[in-house]
Coordinates of N, CA, C and O in Angstrom, one line a residue:
M11 N -33.0 -19.8 13.6 CA -31.7 -20.5 13.8 C -32.0 -21.8 14.5 O -32.8 -21.9 15.4
L12 N -31.3 -22.9 14.0 CA -31.5 -24.2 14.5 C -30.4 -24.4 15.5 O -29.3 -24.1 15.4
L13 N -30.8 -25.0 16.6 CA -29.9 -25.3 17.7 C -29.9 -26.8 18.0 O -30.9 -27.5 17.9
D14 N -28.7 -27.3 18.3 CA -28.6 -28.7 18.7 C -28.3 -28.7 20.2 O -27.2 -28.4 20.7
P15 N -29.4 -29.0 21.0 CA -29.2 -29.0 22.5 C -28.3 -30.0 23.0 O -27.9 -29.9 24.2
S16 N -27.9 -31.0 22.3 CA -27.0 -32.0 22.8 C -25.5 -31.6 22.8 O -24.7 -32.3 23.4
T17 N -25.2 -30.5 22.1 CA -23.8 -30.1 22.1 C -23.7 -28.6 22.5 O -24.6 -27.8 22.3
S18 N -22.6 -28.3 23.1 CA -22.4 -26.9 23.5 C -20.9 -26.7 23.8 O -20.3 -27.4 24.5
S19 N -20.4 -25.6 23.1 CA -19.0 -25.3 23.3 C -18.8 -24.5 24.6 O -17.8 -24.6 25.2
S20 N -19.8 -23.8 25.0 CA -19.7 -22.9 26.1 C -20.2 -23.6 27.4 O -20.0 -23.2 28.5
G21 N -20.9 -24.7 27.2 CA -21.4 -25.5 28.4 C -22.8 -25.0 28.8 O -23.6 -25.7 29.4
S22 N -23.2 -23.8 28.4 CA -24.5 -23.3 28.9 C -25.5 -23.1 27.7 O -26.7 -23.2 27.9
E23 N -25.0 -22.9 26.5 CA -25.9 -22.7 25.4 C -25.6 -23.7 24.3 O -24.4 -24.0 24.1
P24 N -26.6 -24.2 23.6 CA -26.4 -25.2 22.5 C -25.7 -24.4 21.3 O -25.9 -23.2 21.1
D25 N -24.9 -25.2 20.6 CA -24.3 -24.6 19.4 C -25.3 -24.5 18.2 O -26.2 -25.3 18.1
Y26 N -25.0 -23.6 17.3 CA -25.8 -23.5 16.1 C -25.5 -24.7 15.2 O -24.4 -25.1 15.0
V27 N -26.6 -25.2 14.6 CA -26.4 -26.3 13.6 C -27.0 -25.8 12.3 O -28.2 -25.4 12.2
A28 N -26.2 -25.7 11.2 CA -26.6 -25.3 9.9 C -27.5 -26.4 9.3 O -27.1 -27.5 9.2
P29 N -28.7 -26.0 8.9 CA -29.5 -27.0 8.2 C -29.1 -27.4 6.9 O -28.5 -26.6 6.2
F30 N -29.3 -28.6 6.4 CA -29.2 -29.0 5.0 C -27.7 -29.0 4.5 O -27.5 -29.3 3.4
V31 N -26.7 -28.8 5.4 CA -25.4 -28.6 4.9 C -24.7 -30.0 4.5 O -24.1 -30.1 3.5
D32 N -24.9 -31.0 5.3 CA -24.2 -32.3 5.0 C -25.3 -33.4 4.9 O -25.2 -34.4 5.5
S33 N -26.2 -33.1 4.1 CA -27.3 -34.1 3.9 C -27.2 -34.6 2.4 O -26.6 -34.0 1.6
A34 N -27.9 -35.8 2.2 CA -27.9 -36.3 0.8 C -28.5 -35.3 -0.2 O -27.9 -35.2 -1.3
P35 N -29.6 -34.6 0.2 CA -30.1 -33.6 -0.8 C -29.1 -32.5 -1.1 O -29.0 -32.1 -2.2
A36 N -28.4 -32.1 -0.1 CA -27.4 -31.0 -0.3 C -26.3 -31.5 -1.2 O -25.8 -30.8 -2.1
R37 N -25.8 -32.7 -1.0 CA -24.8 -33.3 -1.9 C -25.3 -33.4 -3.3 O -24.5 -33.1 -4.2
Q38 N -26.5 -33.8 -3.5 CA -27.1 -33.9 -4.9 C -27.1 -32.6 -5.5 O -26.8 -32.4 -6.7
V39 N -27.5 -31.5 -4.8 CA -27.5 -30.2 -5.4 C -26.1 -29.7 -5.7 O -25.9 -29.2 -6.8
N40 N -25.1 -30.0 -4.9 CA -23.7 -29.7 -5.2 C -23.3 -30.4 -6.5 O -22.6 -29.8 -7.3
I41 N -23.6 -31.7 -6.6 CA -23.2 -32.5 -7.8 C -23.9 -31.9 -9.1 O -23.2 -31.7 -10.1
R42 N -25.2 -31.6 -9.0 CA -25.9 -31.0 -10.1 C -25.3 -29.6 -10.5 O -25.2 -29.3 -11.7
F43 N -25.0 -28.8 -9.5 CA -24.5 -27.5 -9.8 C -23.1 -27.7 -10.4 O -22.7 -27.0 -11.4
G44 N -22.3 -28.6 -9.9 CA -21.0 -28.8 -10.5 C -21.0 -29.2 -11.9 O -20.3 -28.8 -12.8
E45 N -22.0 -30.1 -12.2 CA -22.2 -30.5 -13.6 C -22.6 -29.3 -14.5 O -22.1 -29.2 -15.6
R46 N -23.5 -28.5 -14.0 CA -23.9 -27.3 -14.7 C -22.8 -26.4 -14.9 O -22.6 -25.9 -16.0
L47 N -22.0 -26.2 -13.9 CA -20.8 -25.3 -14.0 C -19.8 -25.8 -15.0 O -19.3 -25.0 -15.9
Q48 N -19.5 -27.1 -15.0 CA -18.6 -27.6 -15.9 C -19.1 -27.5 -17.4 O -18.4 -27.2 -18.3
G49 N -20.4 -27.8 -17.5 CA -21.0 -27.7 -18.9 C -20.9 -26.3 -19.4 O -20.6 -26.1 -20.6
L50 N -21.2 -25.3 -18.6 CA -21.1 -23.9 -19.0 C -19.7 -23.5 -19.4 O -19.4 -22.8 -20.4
R51 N -18.7 -24.0 -18.6 CA -17.3 -23.7 -18.9 C -16.9 -24.3 -20.2 O -16.2 -23.7 -21.0
L52 N -17.3 -25.6 -20.4 CA -16.9 -26.3 -21.6 C -17.6 -25.7 -22.9 O -16.9 -25.6 -23.9
Q53 N -18.8 -25.3 -22.7 CA -19.5 -24.6 -23.8 C -18.8 -23.4 -24.3 O -18.8 -23.0 -25.5
R54 N -18.1 -22.7 -23.4 CA -17.4 -21.5 -23.7 C -16.0 -21.7 -24.0 O -15.2 -20.8 -24.3
G55 N -15.6 -23.0 -24.1 CA -14.2 -23.3 -24.5 C -13.2 -23.0 -23.5 O -12.0 -22.7 -23.9
L56 N -13.5 -22.9 -22.2 CA -12.6 -22.5 -21.2 C -12.0 -23.8 -20.5 O -12.7 -24.7 -20.2
T57 N -10.7 -23.7 -20.1 CA -10.2 -24.7 -19.2 C -10.5 -24.3 -17.8 O -10.9 -23.2 -17.5
D58 N -10.3 -25.3 -16.9 CA -10.6 -25.0 -15.5 C -9.6 -23.9 -15.0 O -10.0 -23.0 -14.3
Q59 N -8.4 -23.9 -15.5 CA -7.4 -22.9 -15.1 C -7.8 -21.5 -15.6 O -7.7 -20.5 -14.9
E60 N -8.3 -21.4 -16.9 CA -8.8 -20.1 -17.4 C -9.9 -19.5 -16.6 O -9.9 -18.3 -16.3
L61 N -10.9 -20.4 -16.3 CA -12.1 -19.9 -15.6 C -11.6 -19.5 -14.1 O -12.1 -18.4 -13.7
A62 N -10.8 -20.3 -13.5 CA -10.3 -19.9 -12.2 C -9.6 -18.6 -12.2 O -9.8 -17.8 -11.3
T63 N -8.8 -18.4 -13.2 CA -8.1 -17.1 -13.3 C -9.1 -15.9 -13.5 O -8.9 -14.9 -12.8
R64 N -10.1 -16.1 -14.3 CA -11.1 -15.1 -14.5 C -11.8 -14.8 -13.2 O -12.2 -13.7 -12.9
M65 N -12.0 -15.9 -12.4 CA -12.8 -15.7 -11.2 C -11.9 -15.3 -10.0 O -12.4 -15.0 -8.9
V66 N -10.6 -15.3 -10.2 CA -9.6 -15.0 -9.2 C -9.9 -15.9 -8.0 O -10.1 -15.5 -6.8
M67 N -9.9 -17.2 -8.3 CA -10.1 -18.2 -7.3 C -9.0 -19.3 -7.6 O -8.7 -19.5 -8.7
P68 N -8.6 -20.0 -6.6 CA -7.7 -21.2 -6.8 C -8.4 -22.2 -7.7 O -9.6 -22.5 -7.5
V69 N -7.6 -22.8 -8.6 CA -8.2 -23.8 -9.5 C -8.7 -25.0 -8.7 O -9.7 -25.6 -9.1
D70 N -8.1 -25.3 -7.5 CA -8.6 -26.4 -6.7 C -10.0 -26.2 -6.2 O -10.8 -27.1 -6.1
H71 N -10.3 -24.9 -5.9 CA -11.6 -24.5 -5.4 C -12.6 -24.8 -6.6 O -13.7 -25.4 -6.3
L72 N -12.3 -24.4 -7.8 CA -13.2 -24.6 -8.9 C -13.4 -26.1 -9.2 O -14.5 -26.5 -9.4
I73 N -12.3 -26.8 -9.1 CA -12.4 -28.3 -9.3 C -13.3 -28.9 -8.3 O -14.1 -29.8 -8.6
D74 N -13.2 -28.5 -7.0 CA -14.0 -29.0 -5.9 C -15.5 -28.6 -6.2 O -16.4 -29.4 -5.9
L75 N -15.7 -27.4 -6.7 CA -17.1 -27.0 -7.1 C -17.7 -27.9 -8.2 O -18.8 -28.4 -8.1
E76 N -16.9 -28.1 -9.2 CA -17.3 -28.8 -10.4 C -17.5 -30.3 -10.0 O -18.4 -31.0 -10.6
S77 N -16.8 -30.8 -9.1 CA -17.0 -32.2 -8.7 C -18.1 -32.4 -7.7 O -18.4 -33.6 -7.3
G78 N -18.6 -31.3 -7.1 CA -19.7 -31.5 -6.1 C -19.1 -31.6 -4.7 O -19.9 -31.9 -3.8
R79 N -17.8 -31.5 -4.5 CA -17.2 -31.7 -3.2 C -17.4 -30.4 -2.3 O -17.1 -30.5 -1.1
R80 N -17.7 -29.3 -3.0 CA -17.8 -28.1 -2.2 C -19.1 -27.3 -2.7 O -19.5 -27.4 -3.8
S81 N -19.7 -26.6 -1.7 CA -20.9 -25.8 -2.0 C -20.4 -24.4 -2.5 O -19.5 -23.8 -1.9
A82 N -21.1 -23.9 -3.4 CA -20.8 -22.5 -3.9 C -21.4 -21.5 -3.0 O -22.5 -21.6 -2.4
S83 N -20.6 -20.4 -2.7 CA -21.1 -19.3 -1.9 C -21.9 -18.3 -2.8 O -21.8 -18.4 -4.0
I84 N -22.5 -17.4 -2.2 CA -23.2 -16.3 -2.9 C -22.2 -15.5 -3.8 O -22.4 -15.2 -4.9
V85 N -21.0 -15.3 -3.2 CA -19.9 -14.6 -3.9 C -19.5 -15.4 -5.2 O -19.3 -14.9 -6.3
D86 N -19.4 -16.8 -5.0 CA -19.1 -17.6 -6.1 C -20.2 -17.5 -7.2 O -19.8 -17.4 -8.4
L87 N -21.4 -17.6 -6.8 CA -22.5 -17.5 -7.8 C -22.5 -16.2 -8.5 O -22.7 -16.2 -9.8
E88 N -22.3 -15.1 -7.8 CA -22.2 -13.8 -8.5 C -21.0 -13.8 -9.5 O -21.2 -13.3 -10.6
G89 N -19.9 -14.3 -9.1 CA -18.7 -14.3 -10.0 C -19.0 -15.1 -11.2 O -18.6 -14.7 -12.3
F90 N -19.6 -16.3 -11.0 CA -19.8 -17.2 -12.2 C -20.8 -16.5 -13.1 O -20.7 -16.6 -14.4
S91 N -21.8 -15.9 -12.6 CA -22.8 -15.2 -13.4 C -22.2 -14.1 -14.3 O -22.5 -14.0 -15.5
H92 N -21.2 -13.4 -13.7 CA -20.5 -12.4 -14.5 C -19.6 -13.0 -15.5 O -19.5 -12.5 -16.6
A93 N -18.9 -14.0 -15.1 CA -17.9 -14.7 -16.0 C -18.6 -15.3 -17.2 O -18.1 -15.2 -18.3
F94 N -19.8 -15.9 -17.0 CA -20.5 -16.5 -18.1 C -21.5 -15.5 -18.7 O -22.2 -15.9 -19.7
K95 N -21.7 -14.3 -18.2 CA -22.6 -13.3 -18.7 C -24.0 -13.8 -18.7 O -24.7 -13.7 -19.7
I96 N -24.4 -14.4 -17.6 CA -25.8 -14.9 -17.4 C -26.2 -14.5 -16.0 O -25.4 -14.2 -15.2
S97 N -27.5 -14.5 -15.8 CA -28.0 -14.2 -14.5 C -27.8 -15.4 -13.5 O -27.6 -16.5 -13.9
I98 N -27.9 -15.1 -12.2 CA -27.8 -16.1 -11.2 C -28.9 -17.1 -11.4 O -28.7 -18.3 -11.3
S99 N -30.1 -16.7 -11.7 CA -31.2 -17.6 -11.9 C -30.9 -18.5 -13.1 O -31.3 -19.7 -13.1
E100 N -30.3 -18.0 -14.2 CA -29.9 -18.8 -15.3 C -28.8 -19.8 -14.9 O -28.9 -21.0 -15.3
L101 N -27.9 -19.4 -14.1 CA -26.8 -20.2 -13.6 C -27.4 -21.4 -12.8 O -26.9 -22.5 -12.9
L102 N -28.4 -21.2 -12.0 CA -29.0 -22.2 -11.2 C -30.2 -23.0 -11.9 O -30.7 -23.9 -11.3
Q103 N -30.5 -22.6 -13.1 CA -31.6 -23.3 -13.8 C -31.4 -24.8 -13.9 O -30.3 -25.3 -14.2
G104 N -32.5 -25.5 -13.6 CA -32.5 -26.9 -13.6 C -32.0 -27.7 -12.4 O -31.9 -28.9 -12.4
L105 N -31.6 -26.9 -11.4 CA -31.1 -27.6 -10.2 C -32.3 -28.0 -9.3 O -32.2 -28.8 -8.5

Protein backbone atom coordinates (compact mmCIF):
# COMPACT_ATOMS: atom_id res chain seq x y z
CA MET A 1 0.00 0.00 0.00
CA LEU A 2 1.32 3.43 -0.94
CA LEU A 3 1.00 6.18 1.59
CA ASP A 4 1.23 9.93 1.21
CA PRO A 5 2.81 11.20 4.42
CA SER A 6 1.95 14.82 3.60
CA THR A 7 -1.80 14.27 4.00
CA SER A 8 -3.84 12.71 6.71
CA SER A 9 -7.53 12.76 7.40
CA SER A 10 -7.10 11.46 10.92
CA GLY A 11 -4.12 13.63 11.76
CA SER A 12 -2.02 10.68 12.92
CA GLU A 13 -1.72 8.39 9.91
CA PRO A 14 -1.14 9.25 6.25
CA ASP A 15 -3.94 8.57 3.77
CA TYR A 16 -3.77 5.82 1.15
CA VAL A 17 -2.74 6.99 -2.30
CA ALA A 18 -3.77 4.78 -5.22
CA PRO A 19 -0.90 4.42 -7.67
CA PHE A 20 -1.29 5.11 -11.39
CA VAL A 21 -4.87 6.35 -11.07
CA ASP A 22 -4.59 9.89 -12.41
CA SER A 23 -1.44 9.74 -14.46
CA ALA A 24 -0.80 10.25 -18.16
CA PRO A 25 -0.12 6.50 -18.68
CA ALA A 26 -3.41 5.61 -16.95
CA ARG A 27 -5.33 8.07 -19.13
CA GLN A 28 -3.73 6.57 -22.25
CA VAL A 29 -4.78 3.07 -21.17
CA ASN A 30 -8.32 4.35 -20.58
CA ILE A 31 -8.39 5.92 -24.05
CA ARG A 32 -7.06 2.78 -25.75
CA PHE A 33 -9.52 0.59 -23.84
CA GLY A 34 -12.38 2.91 -24.81
CA GLU A 35 -11.38 2.68 -28.46
CA ARG A 36 -11.21 -1.11 -28.18
CA LEU A 37 -14.60 -1.24 -26.49
CA GLN A 38 -16.23 0.98 -29.08
CA GLY A 39 -14.68 -1.04 -31.92
CA LEU A 40 -16.01 -4.31 -30.49
CA ARG A 41 -19.45 -2.78 -30.02
CA LEU A 42 -19.57 -1.45 -33.57
CA GLN A 43 -18.27 -4.75 -35.03
CA ARG A 44 -21.27 -6.42 -33.45
CA GLY A 45 -23.68 -3.81 -34.75
CA LEU A 46 -24.72 -2.61 -31.29
CA THR A 47 -25.66 0.91 -30.29
CA ASP A 48 -24.32 2.26 -27.03
CA GLN A 49 -27.82 1.98 -25.58
CA GLU A 50 -28.14 -1.68 -26.63
CA LEU A 51 -24.80 -2.61 -25.07
CA ALA A 52 -25.56 -0.64 -21.90
CA THR A 53 -28.88 -2.48 -21.61
CA ARG A 54 -27.13 -5.84 -22.03
CA MET A 55 -24.60 -4.83 -19.41
CA VAL A 56 -27.27 -3.45 -17.04
CA MET A 57 -25.29 -0.23 -16.77
CA PRO A 58 -26.25 3.39 -17.35
CA VAL A 59 -25.51 4.45 -20.92
CA ASP A 60 -23.58 7.45 -19.52
CA HIS A 61 -21.19 5.03 -17.80
CA LEU A 62 -20.59 3.19 -21.09
CA ILE A 63 -20.06 6.47 -22.95
CA ASP A 64 -17.54 7.56 -20.30
CA LEU A 65 -15.70 4.23 -20.69
CA GLU A 66 -15.64 4.48 -24.48
CA SER A 67 -14.36 8.06 -24.35
CA GLY A 68 -11.61 7.20 -21.86
CA ARG A 69 -13.04 9.45 -19.15
CA ARG A 70 -13.60 6.50 -16.81
CA SER A 71 -11.59 3.41 -15.86
CA ALA A 72 -13.23 0.01 -16.22
CA SER A 73 -13.65 -2.07 -13.09
CA ILE A 74 -13.08 -5.81 -12.87
CA VAL A 75 -16.87 -6.22 -12.87
CA ASP A 76 -17.06 -4.12 -16.07
CA LEU A 77 -14.37 -6.24 -17.72
CA GLU A 78 -16.14 -9.46 -16.83
CA GLY A 79 -19.45 -8.11 -18.11
CA PHE A 80 -17.97 -6.97 -21.41
CA SER A 81 -16.23 -10.30 -21.91
CA HIS A 82 -19.59 -12.07 -21.49
CA ALA A 83 -21.46 -9.56 -23.66
CA PHE A 84 -18.92 -9.90 -26.48
CA LYS A 85 -18.36 -13.64 -25.88
CA ILE A 86 -14.59 -13.21 -25.61
CA SER A 87 -12.12 -13.72 -22.76
CA ILE A 88 -10.94 -10.82 -20.64
CA SER A 89 -7.46 -11.28 -22.13
CA GLU A 90 -8.95 -10.92 -25.63
CA LEU A 91 -10.85 -7.85 -24.45
CA LEU A 92 -7.60 -6.27 -23.23
CA GLN A 93 -5.55 -7.39 -26.24
CA GLY A 94 -3.38 -4.63 -27.66
CA LEU A 95 -3.59 -2.29 -24.71
